[in-house]
Coordinates of C-alpha atoms in Angstrom, one line a residue:
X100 CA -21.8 1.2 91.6
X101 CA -18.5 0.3 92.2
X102 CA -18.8 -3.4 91.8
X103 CA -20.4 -2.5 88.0
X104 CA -17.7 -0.2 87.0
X105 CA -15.0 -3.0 87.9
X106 CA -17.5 -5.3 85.7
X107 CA -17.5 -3.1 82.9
X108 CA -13.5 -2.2 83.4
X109 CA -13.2 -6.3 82.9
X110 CA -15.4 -6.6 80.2
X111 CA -13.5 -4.1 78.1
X112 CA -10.5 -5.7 78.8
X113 CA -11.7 -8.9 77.7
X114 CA -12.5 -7.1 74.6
X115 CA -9.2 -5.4 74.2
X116 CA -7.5 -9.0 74.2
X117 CA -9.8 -10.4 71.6
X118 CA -8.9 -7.7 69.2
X119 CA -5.4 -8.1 69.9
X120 CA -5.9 -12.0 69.2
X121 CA -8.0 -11.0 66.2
X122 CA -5.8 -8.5 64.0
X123 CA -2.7 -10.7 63.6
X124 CA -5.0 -13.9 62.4
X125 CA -6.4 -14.6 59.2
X126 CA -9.9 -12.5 58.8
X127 CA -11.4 -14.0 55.7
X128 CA -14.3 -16.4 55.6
X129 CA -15.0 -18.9 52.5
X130 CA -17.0 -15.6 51.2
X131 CA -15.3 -12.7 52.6
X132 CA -12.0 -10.6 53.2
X133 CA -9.2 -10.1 50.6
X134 CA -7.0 -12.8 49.3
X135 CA -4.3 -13.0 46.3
X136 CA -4.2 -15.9 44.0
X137 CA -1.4 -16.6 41.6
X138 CA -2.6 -17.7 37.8
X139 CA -0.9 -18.9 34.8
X140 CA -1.8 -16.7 32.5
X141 CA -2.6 -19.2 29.4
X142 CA -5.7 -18.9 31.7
X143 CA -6.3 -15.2 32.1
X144 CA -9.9 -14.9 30.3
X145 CA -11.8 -17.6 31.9
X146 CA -10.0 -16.5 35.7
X147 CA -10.8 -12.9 35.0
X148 CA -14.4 -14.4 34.7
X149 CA -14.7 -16.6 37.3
X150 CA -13.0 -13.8 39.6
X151 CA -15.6 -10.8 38.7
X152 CA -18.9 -13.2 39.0
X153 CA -17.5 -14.2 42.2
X154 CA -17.0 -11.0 43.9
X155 CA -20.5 -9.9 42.1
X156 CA -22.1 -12.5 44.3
X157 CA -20.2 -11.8 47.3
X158 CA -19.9 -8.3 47.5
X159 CA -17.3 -8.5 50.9
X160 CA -14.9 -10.6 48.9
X161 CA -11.8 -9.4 46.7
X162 CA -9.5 -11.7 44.8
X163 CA -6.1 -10.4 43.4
X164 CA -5.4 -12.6 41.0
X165 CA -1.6 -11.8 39.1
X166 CA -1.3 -13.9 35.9
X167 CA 2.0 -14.8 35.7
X168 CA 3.7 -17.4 33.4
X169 CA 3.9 -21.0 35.2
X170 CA 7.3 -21.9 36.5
X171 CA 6.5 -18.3 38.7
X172 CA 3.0 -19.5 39.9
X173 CA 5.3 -22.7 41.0
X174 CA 7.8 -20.4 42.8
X175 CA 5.2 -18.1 44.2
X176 CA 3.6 -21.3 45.7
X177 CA 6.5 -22.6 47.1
X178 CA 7.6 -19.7 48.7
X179 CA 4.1 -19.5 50.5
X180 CA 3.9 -15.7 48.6
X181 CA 0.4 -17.2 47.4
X182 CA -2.1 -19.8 48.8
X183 CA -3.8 -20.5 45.8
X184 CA -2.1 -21.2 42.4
X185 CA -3.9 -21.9 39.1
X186 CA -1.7 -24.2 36.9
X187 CA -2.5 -26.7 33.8
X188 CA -0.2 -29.7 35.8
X189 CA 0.1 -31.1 38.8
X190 CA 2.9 -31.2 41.6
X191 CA 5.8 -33.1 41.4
X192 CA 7.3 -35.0 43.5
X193 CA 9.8 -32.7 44.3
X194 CA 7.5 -30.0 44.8
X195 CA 5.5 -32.3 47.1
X196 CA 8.3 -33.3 49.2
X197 CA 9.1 -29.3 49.7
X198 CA 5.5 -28.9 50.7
X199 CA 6.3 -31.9 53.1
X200 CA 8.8 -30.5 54.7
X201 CA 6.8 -27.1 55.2
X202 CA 4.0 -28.9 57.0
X203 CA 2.0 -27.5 54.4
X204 CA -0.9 -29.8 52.9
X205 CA -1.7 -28.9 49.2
X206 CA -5.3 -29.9 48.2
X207 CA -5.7 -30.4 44.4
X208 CA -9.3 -29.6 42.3
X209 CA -9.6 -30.4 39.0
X210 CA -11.8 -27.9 37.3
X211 CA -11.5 -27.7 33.0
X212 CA -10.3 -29.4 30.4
X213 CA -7.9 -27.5 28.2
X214 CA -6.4 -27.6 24.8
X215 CA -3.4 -26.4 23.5
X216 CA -4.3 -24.7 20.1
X217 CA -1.4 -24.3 17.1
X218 CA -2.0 -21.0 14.9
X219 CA -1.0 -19.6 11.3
X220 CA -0.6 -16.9 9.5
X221 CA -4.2 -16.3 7.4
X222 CA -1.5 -16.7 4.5
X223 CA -0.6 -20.2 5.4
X224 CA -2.5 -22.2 2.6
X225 CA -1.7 -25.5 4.9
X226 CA -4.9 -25.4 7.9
X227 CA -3.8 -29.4 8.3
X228 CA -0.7 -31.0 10.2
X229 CA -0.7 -34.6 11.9
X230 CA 0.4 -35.2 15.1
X231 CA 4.3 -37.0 13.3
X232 CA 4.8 -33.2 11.3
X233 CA 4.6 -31.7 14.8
X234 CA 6.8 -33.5 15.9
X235 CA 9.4 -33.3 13.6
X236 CA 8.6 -29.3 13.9
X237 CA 9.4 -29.5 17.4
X238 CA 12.2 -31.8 17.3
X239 CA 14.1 -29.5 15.1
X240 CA 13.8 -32.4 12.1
X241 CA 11.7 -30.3 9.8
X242 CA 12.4 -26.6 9.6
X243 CA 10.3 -25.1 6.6
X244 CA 7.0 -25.5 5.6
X245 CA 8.1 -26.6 2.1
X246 CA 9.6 -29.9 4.0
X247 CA 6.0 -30.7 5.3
X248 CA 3.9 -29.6 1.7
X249 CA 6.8 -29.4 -1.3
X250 CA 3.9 -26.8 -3.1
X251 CA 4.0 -24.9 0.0
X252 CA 5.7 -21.3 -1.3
X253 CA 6.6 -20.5 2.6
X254 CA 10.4 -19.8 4.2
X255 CA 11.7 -20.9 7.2
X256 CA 9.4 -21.9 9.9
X257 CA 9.3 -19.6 13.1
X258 CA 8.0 -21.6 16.0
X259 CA 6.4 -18.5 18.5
X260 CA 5.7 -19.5 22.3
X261 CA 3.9 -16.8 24.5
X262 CA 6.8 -17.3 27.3
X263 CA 10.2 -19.2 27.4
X264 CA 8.9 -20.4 30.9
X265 CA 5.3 -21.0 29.8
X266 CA 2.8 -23.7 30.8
X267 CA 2.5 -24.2 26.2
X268 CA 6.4 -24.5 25.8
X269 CA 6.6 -27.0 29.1
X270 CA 3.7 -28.9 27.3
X271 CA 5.6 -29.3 24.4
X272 CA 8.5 -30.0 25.9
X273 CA 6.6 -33.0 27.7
X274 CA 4.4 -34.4 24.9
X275 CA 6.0 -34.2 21.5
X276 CA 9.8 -34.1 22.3
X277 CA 10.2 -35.8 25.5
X278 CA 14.0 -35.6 26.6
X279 CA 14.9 -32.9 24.2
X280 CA 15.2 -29.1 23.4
X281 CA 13.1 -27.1 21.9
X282 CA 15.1 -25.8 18.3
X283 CA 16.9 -22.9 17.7
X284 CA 14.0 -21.6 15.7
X285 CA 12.0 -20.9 18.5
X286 CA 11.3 -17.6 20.1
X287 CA 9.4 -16.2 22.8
X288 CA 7.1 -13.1 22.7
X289 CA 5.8 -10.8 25.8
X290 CA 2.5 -11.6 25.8
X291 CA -0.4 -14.1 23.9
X292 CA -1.7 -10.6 22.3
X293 CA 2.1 -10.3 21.3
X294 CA 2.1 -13.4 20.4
X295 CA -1.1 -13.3 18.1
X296 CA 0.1 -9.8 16.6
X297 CA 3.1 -11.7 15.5
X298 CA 1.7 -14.6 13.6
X299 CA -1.0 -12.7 12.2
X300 CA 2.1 -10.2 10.5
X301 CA 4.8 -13.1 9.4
X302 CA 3.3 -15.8 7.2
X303 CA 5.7 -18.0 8.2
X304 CA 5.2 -18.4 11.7
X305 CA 3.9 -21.2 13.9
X306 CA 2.2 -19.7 16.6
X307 CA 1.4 -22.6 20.6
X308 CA -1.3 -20.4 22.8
X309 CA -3.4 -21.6 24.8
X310 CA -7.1 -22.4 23.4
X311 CA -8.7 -20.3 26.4
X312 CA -7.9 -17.3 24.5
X313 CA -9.1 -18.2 20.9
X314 CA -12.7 -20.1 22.2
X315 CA -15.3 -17.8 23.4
X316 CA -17.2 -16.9 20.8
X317 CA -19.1 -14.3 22.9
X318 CA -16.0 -12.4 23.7
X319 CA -15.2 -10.0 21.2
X320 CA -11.2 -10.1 21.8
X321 CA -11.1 -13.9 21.2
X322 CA -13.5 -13.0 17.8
X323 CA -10.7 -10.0 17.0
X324 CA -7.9 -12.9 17.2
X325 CA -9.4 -15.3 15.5
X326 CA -10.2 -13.0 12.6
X327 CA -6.4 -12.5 12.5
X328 CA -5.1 -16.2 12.3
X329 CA -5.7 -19.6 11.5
X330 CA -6.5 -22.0 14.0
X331 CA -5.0 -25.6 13.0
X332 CA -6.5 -28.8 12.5
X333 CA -4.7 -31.6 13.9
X334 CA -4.6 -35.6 13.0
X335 CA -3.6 -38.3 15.1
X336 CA -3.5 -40.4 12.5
X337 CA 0.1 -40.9 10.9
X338 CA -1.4 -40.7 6.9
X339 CA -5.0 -39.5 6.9
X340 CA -7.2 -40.2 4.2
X341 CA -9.6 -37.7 4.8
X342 CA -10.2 -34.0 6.3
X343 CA -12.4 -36.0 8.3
X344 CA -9.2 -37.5 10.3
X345 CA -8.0 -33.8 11.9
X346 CA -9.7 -31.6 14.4
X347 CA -9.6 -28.2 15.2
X348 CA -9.6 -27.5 19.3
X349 CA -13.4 -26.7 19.6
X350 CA -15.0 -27.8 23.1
X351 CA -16.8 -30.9 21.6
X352 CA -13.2 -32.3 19.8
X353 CA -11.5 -31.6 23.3
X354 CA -14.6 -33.4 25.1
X355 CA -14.6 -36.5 23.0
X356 CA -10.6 -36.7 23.3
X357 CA -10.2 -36.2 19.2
X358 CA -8.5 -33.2 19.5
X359 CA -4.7 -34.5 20.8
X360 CA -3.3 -31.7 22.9
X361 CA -5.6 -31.9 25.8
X362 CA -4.3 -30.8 29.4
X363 CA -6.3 -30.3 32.3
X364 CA -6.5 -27.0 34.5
X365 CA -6.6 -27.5 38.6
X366 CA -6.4 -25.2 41.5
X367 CA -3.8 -26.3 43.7
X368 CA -4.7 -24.6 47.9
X369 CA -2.1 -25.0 50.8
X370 CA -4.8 -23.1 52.7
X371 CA -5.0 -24.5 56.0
X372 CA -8.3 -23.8 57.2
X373 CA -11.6 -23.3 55.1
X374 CA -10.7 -19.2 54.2
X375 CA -11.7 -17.3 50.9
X376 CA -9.2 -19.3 48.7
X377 CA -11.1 -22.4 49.3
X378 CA -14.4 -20.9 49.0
X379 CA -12.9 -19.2 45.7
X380 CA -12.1 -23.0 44.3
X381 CA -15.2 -24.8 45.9
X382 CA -17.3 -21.9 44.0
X383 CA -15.2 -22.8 40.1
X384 CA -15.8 -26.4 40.8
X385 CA -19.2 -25.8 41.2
X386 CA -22.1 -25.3 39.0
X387 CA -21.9 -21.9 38.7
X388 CA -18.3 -22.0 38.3
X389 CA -18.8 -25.1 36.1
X390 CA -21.2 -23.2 33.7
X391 CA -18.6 -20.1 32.9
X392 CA -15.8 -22.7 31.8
X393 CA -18.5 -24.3 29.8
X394 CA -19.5 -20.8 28.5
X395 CA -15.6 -19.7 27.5
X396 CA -15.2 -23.0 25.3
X397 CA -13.4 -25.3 27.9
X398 CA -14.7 -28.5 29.1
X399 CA -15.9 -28.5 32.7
X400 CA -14.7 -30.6 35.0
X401 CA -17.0 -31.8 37.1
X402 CA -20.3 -31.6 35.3
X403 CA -22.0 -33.3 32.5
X404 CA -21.6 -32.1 28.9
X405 CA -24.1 -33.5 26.2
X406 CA -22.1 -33.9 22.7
X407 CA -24.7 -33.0 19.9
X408 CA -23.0 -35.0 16.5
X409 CA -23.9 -32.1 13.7
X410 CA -22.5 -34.0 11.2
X411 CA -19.3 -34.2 9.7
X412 CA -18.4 -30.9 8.2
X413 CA -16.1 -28.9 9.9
X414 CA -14.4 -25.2 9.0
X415 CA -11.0 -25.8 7.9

């Protein structure tokens, strides 16, 4: 008896220390435990999505995700507040070199292809810009819309980003007007329904949103916007001919590369072991994953998409 009670006195000790071991550790699995996750929040409809099917399937899993604009998903990564950051760019060098010095190993999956989508006022009678007018709209050469169409009856253009320190106004900043600022007739509202509420109430505005939250057409708040604005067509093309020349930012213009202002989404993990984060991201890579970006007008990724040709008429 007594040799049995000494057994079971060490056997709860042993116990004892392996709970102690256990509760300051990490506790999640690929498909369990509770992580957060840090999102730009050009990308808040198709994360929200990928987020609830998730947790649907695997009912011991909860991901926080806060939607924040993208220089703070940098910083929040950085800072090692977040694992898992959902951004339209990659690192930098300098952001690598932190990570570097951290010891900290960031693993990069490619997961959509976006758009960046330009928006009117329903009153704008101009649905057509090329790729040059932009240009000179961002560069500050060309401030009203009568200096792009001399019939146009419009003021002043009013160039609208969702955030000062958005993933949309760092796009443009990179692509169209590389090495300068943004002119003083730009302004930044709280929020892309701000933003939308805006242009759809000052015909002279020039609205830069991110497509993901003008392209489901199942979703009934991307139908409310779009009934609101005008999405513009865009033409590489210095002097088009033809209508034919300028796309709108529809999933099949953004797979074939005719619509211009393409980026590409990614979820960047400094997870250091295979926890819910990287379950999380192997899950949106996936075909399940795959089929919801498909599904919210975004290109997947990492699956095949069949372009059906339906002929050449498109809504303007």
């Amino acid at each position: 008896m007594k040799i049995k009670a000494i057994s079971i006195l060490a056997l709860a000790g042993i116990m004892s220390l392996s709970g102690c071991g256990n509760s300051g550790g990490p506790t999640d699995t690929p498909t369990s435990g509770t992580i957060n996750i840090s999102v730009d929040e050009s990308f808040q409809p198709i994360i929200e999505s990928e987020v609830n099917t998730f947790e649907g399937i695997y009912k011991n899993a909860k991901i926080d995700a806060t939607y924040k604009s993208e220089g703070e998903v940098v910083k929040d990564l950085l800072n090692d507040s977040t694992s898992i950051a959902i951004l339209s760019r990659e690192l930098t060098v300098e952001e690598k070199a932190v990570f570097e010095q951290q010891k900290r190993i960031p693993r990069v999956t490619k997961i959509a292809i976006d758009a960046v989508a330009l928006i009117t006022n329903r009153q704008n009678p101009d649905s057509l810009l090329t790729l040059d007018e932009l240009k000179r709209i961002f560069n500050g050469q060309a401030k009203s819309w009568k200096e792009l169409d001399e019939t146009s009856n419009l003021g002043e253009i009013t160039i609208v980003f969702d955030n000062n320190n958005s993933s949309t106004a760092r796009y443009v900043r990179d692509s169209l007007i590389t090495g300068n600022k943004l002119p003083t007739n730009t302004f930044a509202s709280n929020s892309h329904k701000a933003l939308i509420d805006y242009v759809a109430e000052n015909k002279n505005a020039l609205g830069v949103i991110g497509v993901n939250w003008i392209s489901d057409f199942d979703d009934t708040t991307a139908i409310g916007f779009l009934k609101r604005i005008k999405v513009l067509g865009i033409s590489e093309d210095p002097a088009p001919i033809t209508t034919g020349s300028y796309f709108q930012p529809y999933q099949g213009y953004i797979a074939q590369q005719s619509y211009p202002l393409r980026r590409f989404l990614y979820i960047i993990s400094t997870e250091g072991r295979s926890g819910l984060g990287t379950g999380f991201a192997s899950y949106v890579a996936g075909d399940k994953g795959q089929r919801l970006i498909l599904k919210s007008g975004l290109v997947p990724a990492t699956m095949l998409m069949r372009v059906i040709g339906l002929g050449t008429q498109r809504p303007l």
